[in-house]
Coordinates of C-alpha atoms and ligand atoms in Angstrom, one line a residue:
X1 CA 313.5 226.6 143.4
X2 CA 311.0 223.6 142.3
X3 CA 310.3 221.9 139.0
X4 CA 306.9 224.1 138.7
X5 CA 308.8 227.7 138.7
X6 CA 310.2 226.9 135.3
X7 CA 309.2 228.6 132.1
X8 CA 308.3 226.4 129.5
X9 CA 310.9 225.1 127.0
X10 CA 309.3 227.3 124.3
X11 CA 308.9 230.4 126.2
X12 CA 312.2 230.4 127.2
X13 CA 313.7 229.9 123.7
X14 CA 311.1 232.9 122.3
X15 CA 313.1 235.5 124.4
X16 CA 316.9 234.0 125.0
X17 CA 319.6 232.9 123.1
X18 CA 321.4 229.9 125.3
X19 CA 325.3 230.1 125.4
X20 CA 326.9 226.8 126.6
X21 CA 330.4 225.6 127.4
X22 CA 331.0 221.6 128.1
X23 CA 333.9 220.5 130.1
X24 CA 334.6 216.8 129.5
X25 CA 336.6 214.5 131.8
X26 CA 338.2 211.9 130.4
X27 CA 340.0 208.7 132.8
X28 CA 342.3 207.7 130.2
X29 CA 342.8 203.4 130.3
X30 CA 346.7 203.7 131.2
X31 CA 347.9 200.7 133.9
X32 CA 349.5 203.3 135.9
X33 CA 348.5 206.8 137.2
X34 CA 349.7 209.8 135.6
X35 CA 352.8 210.6 138.2
X36 CA 353.6 207.8 139.7
X37 CA 353.6 203.5 139.3
X38 CA 350.4 203.0 141.4
X39 CA 347.9 200.5 139.7
X40 CA 344.9 202.2 137.8
X41 CA 342.8 199.0 137.9
X42 CA 339.3 199.1 139.3
X43 CA 338.0 196.7 142.2
X44 CA 340.8 196.9 144.4
X45 CA 340.2 197.1 148.2
X46 CA 340.7 200.6 149.7
X47 CA 343.8 202.5 149.5
X48 CA 345.9 199.6 148.2
X49 CA 347.0 201.2 145.2
X50 CA 349.0 204.3 146.7
X51 CA 352.3 205.4 147.6
X52 CA 354.0 208.3 148.8
X53 CA 353.8 210.7 145.6
X54 CA 349.9 209.7 144.9
X55 CA 349.5 210.5 148.7
X56 CA 351.7 213.6 148.2
X57 CA 353.7 212.9 151.1
X58 CA 356.5 215.2 151.5
X59 CA 359.7 214.1 149.8
X60 CA 357.9 212.3 147.3
X61 CA 358.6 213.6 143.6
X62 CA 356.3 213.0 140.7
X63 CA 357.3 211.4 136.9
X64 CA 354.9 211.9 134.3
X65 CA 353.1 209.1 132.5
X66 CA 354.3 209.0 128.9
X67 CA 351.4 207.0 127.9
X68 CA 349.3 209.7 129.5
X69 CA 351.2 212.7 127.3
X70 CA 350.8 210.3 124.2
X71 CA 347.1 209.6 124.9
X72 CA 346.6 213.8 125.5
X73 CA 348.3 214.3 122.4
X74 CA 345.9 212.0 120.3
X75 CA 343.1 213.5 121.8
X76 CA 344.4 216.9 120.7
X77 CA 345.0 215.4 116.9
X78 CA 341.6 214.0 117.1
X79 CA 339.9 217.1 117.8
X80 CA 342.0 219.4 115.2
X81 CA 344.0 221.3 117.7
X82 CA 347.1 222.4 117.9
X83 CA 349.9 220.5 119.9
X84 CA 352.2 222.9 122.1
X85 CA 355.6 222.6 121.3
X86 CA 356.4 223.1 125.2
X87 CA 354.1 223.0 128.2
X88 CA 353.9 222.6 131.7
X89 CA 352.1 221.6 134.5
X90 CA 350.4 223.4 137.4
X91 CA 349.5 223.3 140.7
X92 CA 345.6 224.6 141.1
X93 CA 346.0 224.5 145.0
X94 CA 342.7 223.9 147.3
X95 CA 342.0 221.9 150.1
X96 CA 339.8 218.7 150.1
X97 CA 339.9 216.0 152.1
X98 CA 339.9 213.6 148.7
X99 CA 343.0 215.2 147.6
X100 CA 345.8 214.8 150.0
X101 CA 348.6 216.9 148.4
X102 CA 346.1 220.0 148.8
X103 CA 346.6 220.8 145.1
X104 CA 346.1 219.2 142.0
X105 CA 348.7 218.7 139.4
X106 CA 346.7 220.1 136.3
X107 CA 347.7 222.7 133.4
X108 CA 346.6 226.1 133.2
X109 CA 347.7 228.6 131.0
X110 CA 349.8 226.3 129.0
X111 CA 347.8 223.2 127.9
X112 CA 349.1 220.1 125.8
X113 CA 346.4 220.9 123.0
X114 CA 344.3 223.9 122.1
X115 CA 342.2 225.8 119.3
X116 CA 340.4 222.9 117.6
X117 CA 336.9 221.6 116.7
X118 CA 334.7 218.7 116.5
X119 CA 331.9 218.6 114.3
X120 CA 329.0 217.0 115.4
X121 CA 325.7 215.9 113.2
X122 CA 322.2 216.5 114.4
X123 CA 319.3 214.1 114.1
X124 CA 318.3 215.9 111.0
X125 CA 321.8 215.1 109.5
X126 CA 323.0 219.1 109.9
X127 CA 326.5 219.7 110.9
X128 CA 327.3 221.7 114.4
X129 CA 330.6 222.9 114.7
X130 CA 331.7 223.0 118.3
X131 CA 335.1 225.0 119.1
X132 CA 337.6 223.5 121.0
X133 CA 339.6 225.7 123.4
X134 CA 341.8 223.5 125.0
X135 CA 342.5 219.9 126.4
X136 CA 344.9 219.6 128.9
X137 CA 346.1 217.0 131.4
X138 CA 345.6 216.4 135.1
X139 CA 345.0 213.8 137.6
X140 CA 341.6 212.5 139.0
X141 CA 341.0 213.2 143.3
X142 CA 340.1 210.1 145.6
X143 CA 336.9 208.8 146.4
X144 CA 335.2 210.3 149.5
X145 CA 332.0 208.0 150.8
X146 CA 329.8 209.8 153.1
X147 CA 328.1 207.0 155.6
X148 CA 325.6 207.7 158.0
X149 CA 323.1 209.7 156.2
X150 CA 319.9 209.1 154.3
X151 CA 321.0 210.3 151.0
X152 CA 325.0 209.3 150.5
X153 CA 325.4 213.2 150.3
X154 CA 327.8 214.8 152.9
X155 CA 325.2 216.8 154.4
X156 CA 323.4 214.5 157.3
X157 CA 326.5 211.8 157.3
X158 CA 328.0 211.0 160.5
X159 CA 331.4 210.4 158.9
X160 CA 333.3 209.8 155.7
X161 CA 335.5 207.2 154.2
X162 CA 338.3 208.3 151.9
X163 CA 339.6 205.9 149.3
X164 CA 343.1 207.0 147.4
X165 CA 343.0 204.2 144.8
X166 CA 341.9 206.9 142.5
X167 CA 344.0 209.8 143.4
X168 CA 346.4 210.6 140.7
X169 CA 344.5 208.4 137.7
X170 CA 345.4 210.6 134.7
X171 CA 342.3 212.6 133.2
X172 CA 342.5 214.9 129.9
X173 CA 339.7 217.6 130.3
X174 CA 338.5 218.8 127.2
X175 CA 336.7 222.5 127.2
X176 CA 334.7 223.9 124.6
X177 CA 334.8 227.6 123.7
X178 CA 331.4 228.8 124.2
X179 CA 328.8 227.3 122.2
X180 CA 326.6 230.0 120.8
X181 CA 323.9 229.9 117.9
X182 CA 322.1 226.3 118.3
X183 CA 319.3 228.4 120.0
X184 CA 316.5 225.8 120.8
X185 CA 318.5 222.8 119.7
X186 CA 321.3 223.6 122.3
X187 CA 320.5 220.7 124.4
X188 CA 320.3 218.7 121.3
X189 CA 324.1 219.6 120.4
X190 CA 325.1 219.1 124.0
X191 CA 324.3 215.3 123.9
X192 CA 325.7 215.2 120.0
X193 CA 329.1 216.6 121.0
X194 CA 329.5 214.4 124.2
X195 CA 328.0 211.2 122.2
X196 CA 330.9 212.1 119.2
X197 CA 333.6 213.1 121.9
X198 CA 332.8 209.5 123.6
X199 CA 332.9 207.7 120.1
X200 CA 336.5 209.3 119.1
X201 CA 337.8 208.4 122.8
X202 CA 337.1 205.2 122.4
X203 CA 338.4 204.7 118.7
X204 CA 341.5 206.4 119.9
X205 CA 341.9 203.6 122.4
X206 CA 342.5 206.2 125.2
X207 CA 339.8 204.9 127.5
X208 CA 336.9 203.1 127.4
X209 CA 334.6 206.4 128.3
X210 CA 332.6 204.6 130.0
X211 CA 330.1 207.2 131.6
X212 CA 328.0 205.1 133.9
X213 CA 331.4 204.3 135.5
X214 CA 332.6 207.9 135.7
X215 CA 335.1 207.6 133.1
X216 CA 333.8 210.5 131.5
X217 CA 332.0 213.0 133.1
X218 CA 330.6 216.3 131.8
X219 CA 330.0 219.5 133.1
X220 CA 327.1 221.8 131.5
X221 CA 327.8 225.7 131.7
X222 CA 325.1 227.3 130.5
X223 CA 323.9 231.1 130.2
X224 CA 321.4 233.0 128.5
X225 CA 321.4 236.2 126.8
X226 CA 318.7 238.2 125.7
X227 CA 317.8 237.2 121.6
X228 CA 319.8 239.9 119.5
X229 CA 322.5 240.5 122.5
X230 CA 326.1 239.6 122.4
X231 CA 326.5 239.8 126.2
X232 CA 327.1 236.5 127.5
X233 CA 324.9 236.1 131.0
X234 CA 326.3 234.7 134.1
X235 CA 326.5 230.7 133.8
X236 CA 325.5 228.1 135.9
X237 CA 327.9 225.1 135.9
X238 CA 326.2 221.3 136.4
X239 CA 328.9 219.2 137.7
X240 CA 329.4 215.6 136.9
X241 CA 327.0 214.7 134.5
X242 CA 327.1 211.1 133.7
X243 CA 325.1 210.1 130.8
X244 CA 324.4 211.3 127.2
X245 CA 320.9 211.9 128.4
X246 CA 321.4 213.5 131.3
X247 CA 323.7 216.1 129.7
X248 CA 320.7 217.1 127.5
X249 CA 318.3 216.9 130.4
X250 CA 320.6 219.4 132.5
X251 CA 320.9 221.6 129.6
X252 CA 317.4 222.1 129.1
X253 CA 316.5 222.3 132.6
X254 CA 318.4 225.0 132.7
X255 CA 317.2 227.1 129.9
X256 CA 313.9 227.4 131.6
X257 CA 315.4 227.9 135.2
X258 CA 317.8 230.9 134.4
X259 CA 314.4 231.6 131.9
X260 CA 312.7 231.6 134.9
X261 CA 314.8 233.8 136.7
X262 CA 315.6 236.1 134.7
X263 CA 312.5 236.7 133.4
X264 CA 311.2 237.8 136.7
X265 CA 313.7 240.0 137.1
X266 CA 316.1 238.0 139.3
X267 CA 319.9 237.6 138.9
X268 CA 321.8 234.4 138.2
X269 CA 324.7 233.3 140.6
X270 CA 327.2 232.2 139.2
X271 CA 327.9 228.6 140.9
X272 CA 327.9 225.0 140.4
X273 CA 325.1 222.9 140.6
X274 CA 324.1 219.0 141.0
X275 CA 322.0 217.4 138.5
X276 CA 319.2 214.9 139.6
X277 CA 318.4 211.8 137.6
X278 CA 315.3 211.1 139.1
X279 CA 313.4 214.3 137.8
X280 CA 316.0 215.7 135.7
X281 CA 316.1 219.0 138.0
X282 CA 319.5 220.5 139.1
X283 CA 319.9 222.1 142.6
X284 CA 322.6 224.8 143.9
X285 CA 326.2 223.8 144.8
X286 CA 328.4 225.7 145.9
X287 CA 329.4 229.5 144.7
X288 CA 332.1 229.3 142.2
X289 CA 335.6 230.1 142.8
X290 CA 337.5 232.3 140.5
X291 CA 340.3 230.9 138.7
X292 CA 342.7 233.2 141.4
X293 CA 341.6 231.6 144.1
X294 CA 343.3 228.8 143.7
X295 CA 346.8 230.1 143.6
X296 CA 347.8 228.5 140.1
X297 CA 352.0 228.4 139.7
X298 CA 353.9 226.3 137.3
X299 CA 354.8 222.9 139.4
X300 CA 358.2 223.0 140.2
X301 CA 358.6 219.2 140.7
X302 CA 358.1 218.2 137.1
X303 CA 360.1 219.1 133.8
X304 CA 357.8 221.1 131.0
X305 CA 356.5 218.4 128.5
X306 CA 358.2 219.4 125.2
X307 CA 356.8 216.7 122.1
X308 CA 359.0 216.7 119.5
X309 CA 357.2 217.8 115.9
X310 CA 358.7 214.1 114.6
X311 CA 356.4 212.3 117.4
X312 CA 353.4 214.3 117.3
X313 CA 353.4 213.6 113.3
X314 CA 354.1 210.3 113.9
X315 CA 350.8 210.1 116.4
X316 CA 349.1 212.4 113.2
X317 CA 349.7 209.5 110.7
X318 CA 349.1 206.3 113.2
X319 CA 345.6 207.9 114.1
X320 CA 342.5 205.5 113.4
X321 CA 339.8 205.9 111.2
X322 CA 337.7 208.4 112.8
X323 CA 334.0 207.7 114.0
X324 CA 332.2 209.8 111.4
X325 CA 334.3 208.1 108.4
X326 CA 333.6 204.8 110.0
X327 CA 329.9 205.3 110.8
X328 CA 329.8 206.5 106.8
X329 CA 331.1 203.3 106.4
X330 CA 329.0 201.3 108.5
X331 CA 325.9 203.0 107.2
X332 CA 326.3 201.9 103.8
X333 CA 327.2 198.3 105.3
X334 CA 323.9 198.6 107.0
X335 CA 321.8 200.4 104.4
X336 CA 320.3 202.9 107.0
X337 CA 320.0 206.6 106.4
X338 CA 321.9 209.6 107.6
X339 CA 319.0 210.2 110.3
X340 CA 319.2 206.7 111.5
X341 CA 322.5 206.4 111.8
X342 CA 322.3 209.7 113.9
X343 CA 319.8 208.0 116.2
X344 CA 322.1 205.1 116.5
X345 CA 324.8 207.3 117.3
X346 CA 322.8 209.2 119.7
X347 CA 321.6 206.1 121.4
X348 CA 325.4 205.1 121.8
X349 CA 324.7 201.8 120.0
X350 CA 327.1 201.8 117.1
X351 CA 329.9 199.6 118.7
X352 CA 326.9 197.6 119.9
X353 CA 325.7 196.7 116.8
X354 CA 328.7 196.0 115.3
X355 CA 329.6 193.3 118.5
X356 CA 326.4 191.8 117.6
X357 CA 326.7 191.4 114.3
X358 CA 330.2 190.1 114.9
X359 CA 328.6 187.3 117.3
X360 CA 326.6 186.7 114.1
X361 CA 323.3 188.4 113.9
X362 CA 322.5 190.2 110.5
X363 CA 322.7 194.0 110.9
X364 CA 319.0 194.8 110.5
X365 CA 318.2 192.3 113.5
X366 CA 320.7 193.8 115.4
X367 CA 319.8 197.3 114.9
X368 CA 316.3 195.9 115.3
X369 CA 316.8 194.7 119.1
X370 CA 319.2 197.3 120.0
X371 CA 317.2 200.4 118.9
X372 CA 314.0 199.1 119.2
X373 CA 313.0 196.9 122.8
X374 CA 316.5 197.8 124.4
X375 CA 316.4 201.6 123.6
X376 CA 312.9 201.5 125.1
X377 CA 314.2 200.0 128.1
X378 CA 317.1 201.7 128.4
X379 CA 315.3 204.9 128.3
X380 CA 312.7 203.7 130.7
X381 CA 315.1 202.7 133.4
X382 CA 317.0 206.4 132.6
X383 CA 320.8 204.5 131.9
X384 CA 322.5 204.4 128.7
X385 CA 322.7 201.1 126.1
X386 CA 325.4 199.8 126.8
X387 CA 324.4 199.5 130.9
X388 CA 322.0 197.2 130.0
X389 CA 322.5 193.8 131.8
X390 CA 322.5 192.2 128.6
X391 CA 325.1 191.3 126.0
X392 CA 325.9 191.7 122.4
X393 CA 326.4 187.9 122.2
X394 CA 323.2 187.3 124.0
X395 CA 321.3 189.8 121.6
X396 CA 323.1 188.0 118.7
X397 CA 321.7 184.4 120.0
X398 CA 318.2 185.8 120.3
X399 CA 318.4 187.0 116.9
X400 CA 319.3 183.4 115.8
X401 CA 316.8 182.0 117.5
X402 CA 314.2 184.2 115.8
X403 CA 316.0 183.6 112.5
X404 CA 315.9 179.4 112.9
X405 CA 312.1 180.0 113.9
X406 CA 312.3 178.9 117.6
X407 CA 311.0 182.3 118.8
X408 CA 308.6 184.6 117.1
X409 CA 309.0 188.5 117.9
X410 CA 307.0 188.5 120.9
X411 CA 308.6 185.2 122.6
X412 CA 311.7 187.0 121.8
X413 CA 311.1 190.2 123.4
X414 CA 310.0 188.1 126.4
X415 CA 313.3 186.2 126.3
X416 CA 315.1 189.7 126.4
X417 CA 313.0 190.8 129.3
X418 CA 314.3 187.4 131.4
X419 CA 317.8 188.3 130.5
X420 CA 317.7 191.8 131.7
X421 CA 315.8 190.8 134.6
X422 CA 318.9 188.2 135.7
X423 CA 317.0 185.3 134.8
X424 CA 319.8 183.7 132.6
X425 CA 321.3 183.2 129.1
X426 CA 318.8 183.8 126.4
X427 CA 318.2 180.0 126.2
X428 CA 318.2 179.5 129.6
X429 CA 315.5 182.0 129.7
X430 CA 313.5 180.2 126.9
X431 CA 314.1 177.0 128.9
X432 CA 312.6 178.2 132.2
X433 CA 309.7 180.3 131.2
X434 CA 308.8 177.9 128.2
X435 CA 309.1 180.1 125.5
X436 CA 309.4 178.2 122.5
X437 CA 307.3 178.7 119.5
X438 CA 304.4 176.3 119.0
X439 CA 306.2 174.1 116.2
X440 CA 304.5 170.8 116.5
X441 CA 302.9 170.9 113.2
X442 CA 300.1 168.2 114.7
X443 CA 299.1 171.0 117.5
X444 CA 299.5 173.8 115.1
X445 CA 297.5 172.0 112.4
X446 CA 294.7 171.3 114.8
X447 CA 294.3 175.0 115.9
X448 CA 294.1 175.9 112.1
X449 CA 291.4 173.5 111.8
X450 CA 289.4 175.1 114.8
X451 CA 289.8 178.6 113.9
X452 CA 288.4 178.1 110.3
X453 CA 285.8 175.8 111.8
X454 CA 284.6 178.8 114.2
X455 CA 285.2 181.1 111.5
X456 CA 283.3 179.7 108.8
X457 CA 282.4 183.2 107.0
X458 CA 286.1 184.1 107.0
X459 CA 287.3 181.2 105.6
X460 CA 284.7 181.3 103.1
X461 CA 285.8 184.7 102.0
X462 CA 289.4 183.5 101.9
X463 CA 288.3 180.6 99.8
X464 CA 286.9 182.8 97.0
X465 CA 290.2 184.7 96.9
X466 CA 290.3 187.4 99.5
X467 CA 293.7 186.2 100.7
X468 CA 293.6 189.8 102.8
X469 CA 291.1 188.4 105.2
X470 CA 293.8 185.5 106.3
X471 CA 294.9 188.0 108.8
X472 CA 292.0 187.2 110.9
X473 CA 292.2 183.6 111.3
X474 CA 296.0 184.1 111.9
X475 CA 294.9 186.1 114.8
X476 CA 292.6 183.6 115.9
X477 CA 295.3 181.1 116.1
X478 CA 297.8 183.3 117.8
X479 CA 295.1 183.9 120.4
X480 CA 295.0 180.1 120.9
X481 CA 298.6 179.4 121.1
X482 CA 299.1 182.2 123.6
X483 CA 301.1 184.2 121.1
X484 CA 303.6 181.0 120.8
X485 CA 303.2 180.2 117.1
X486 CA 305.3 181.1 114.2
X487 CA 302.9 183.7 112.5
X488 CA 304.3 183.4 109.0
X489 CA 303.8 179.5 109.6
X490 CA 300.3 179.8 111.0
X491 CA 299.3 182.0 107.7
X492 CA 300.9 179.3 105.3
X493 CA 298.8 176.5 107.0
X494 CA 295.8 178.6 106.6
X495 CA 296.2 179.1 103.1
X496 CA 296.9 175.4 102.5
X497 CA 294.0 174.3 104.0
X498 CA 291.8 176.3 102.5
X499 CA 293.6 175.6 99.1
X500 CA 294.3 179.0 97.8
X501 CA 297.6 180.4 96.9
X502 CA 299.5 182.8 99.1
Ligands
ADP601 P1 336.0 226.8 134.9 O1 337.2 225.8 135.3 O2 335.8 227.9 136.0 O3 334.5 226.2 134.7 P2 336.6 226.9 132.0 O4 337.0 227.9 131.5 O5 337.3 225.7 132.3 O6 336.1 227.7 133.5 O7 335.4 226.2 131.7 C1 334.0 227.1 131.5 C2 333.7 226.7 130.2 O8 332.2 227.4 130.2 C3 334.2 227.0 129.1 O9 333.7 225.9 128.1 C4 333.5 228.0 128.6 O10 333.6 228.2 127.1 C5 332.3 228.4 128.7 N1 331.6 229.4 129.3 C6 332.4 230.7 129.6 N2 331.3 231.7 129.6 C7 330.3 231.1 129.4 C8 328.9 232.0 129.8 N3 329.0 233.2 130.5 N4 327.9 230.8 129.4 C9 328.0 229.7 129.0 N5 329.1 229.3 128.6 C10 330.3 230.0 129.3
MG602 MG1 334.6 224.0 135.1
ZN603 ZN1 351.2 206.1 143.4

């Protein structure tokens, strides 16, 4: 199916009600793997962080990582879940080369946390409750690299390389109950949910939850049912969507695709799908296994996990300020509206702005750059804000240069552009590109004199009290200095020279 075969979003929503299910995998930030002592550090040479247990060699025995369990409980509590008094791990059996044990140690019918909810706030301030079915513990697989093909996918590759360093890294999978009633806002709800969940995970300190690094990824299940119906349609499952923006786009695309198939009399097959960043489309993956295909059974090599109620209560007491409350506090400190705060959250900018203010910028300036120029760039490049190659400290430095009058807005934007292009720190970019504002009063004064001379009629109006006309002269001076003057200072000079009060 090509993009042209889609039904328009509006038409799809006029006929159908979307139902969504979001499965989010979070890689925990523990030092060691879930069932062995191997390091989880990134960037090591392939297969150097492995041992008999995570390679699934005969005779090896797994041991549960206590921090992994603690993190799972914290996540469960923060999601308002009940915490199991007793639960087991289960083997999920399937063959894939990146999984050396031929089963994944996971949890099946006994998750550590279940029946919770997460309230998410939409752009207009409305709160939507997403119900959580369960959060369970499992382990990551290794990583395959397909070599020799054009696309990096297995099709067309000549061979594949396997790196088991990631095999056994702890994952928490958080599964929602079917999300109904969001209507046309389903994609927005999906994005807001993942954004809120990411904030929560970061606040708990259990993972950095960097989506672009695969530390948090989302499977988007979606189906449509005719409006007024209660019977769910067949779902598709778009796998491993790894940015907030992509979550929203994937849901939107699937709504339009399902509607096209259904309204032309076709049937949706239950399958996994791949999302494509380039055009926001999805394509068919594999036909979905049923749970029975995995031959789940309780893991015989691990003892059950039975967290004492005292421990659970202790962890509950230790929960940090939750993101929604923290956001409310920051919102007041920054003096922004609910709506603006929501946009900041959805842009993934809360922590970036906080870090920028901690580096010395005032909140208004930090907000302005992250939500303006940088958000625009992230959007253009199709990446999350925190993936841009600029740090909060660098943004704070740009803000400081503006505050001290060395840069005006236009020059500051060019400085940021230079930093993003890899030309160095803000100071280096300013130096290399010669971006300092013309603050030499002599040169400025001359440019102002010239502007007054060649715009005599306007100058007369200003002398006569029409101060608003000064804008035209400011414009002329800015043009003459190729934008490298401080517009406020130019205006002052003009009024001074014409002998009127500002
Ligand atoms: P699987 O492992 O097969 O993907 P899960 O139960 O882990 O199954 O996840 C399925 C997700 O899809 C859950 O979030 C669930 O609420 C949701 N879901 C189930 N049925 C439907 C449906 N018909 N349409 C949309 N979402 C659904
Ligand atoms: Mg799934
Ligand atoms: Zn190991």
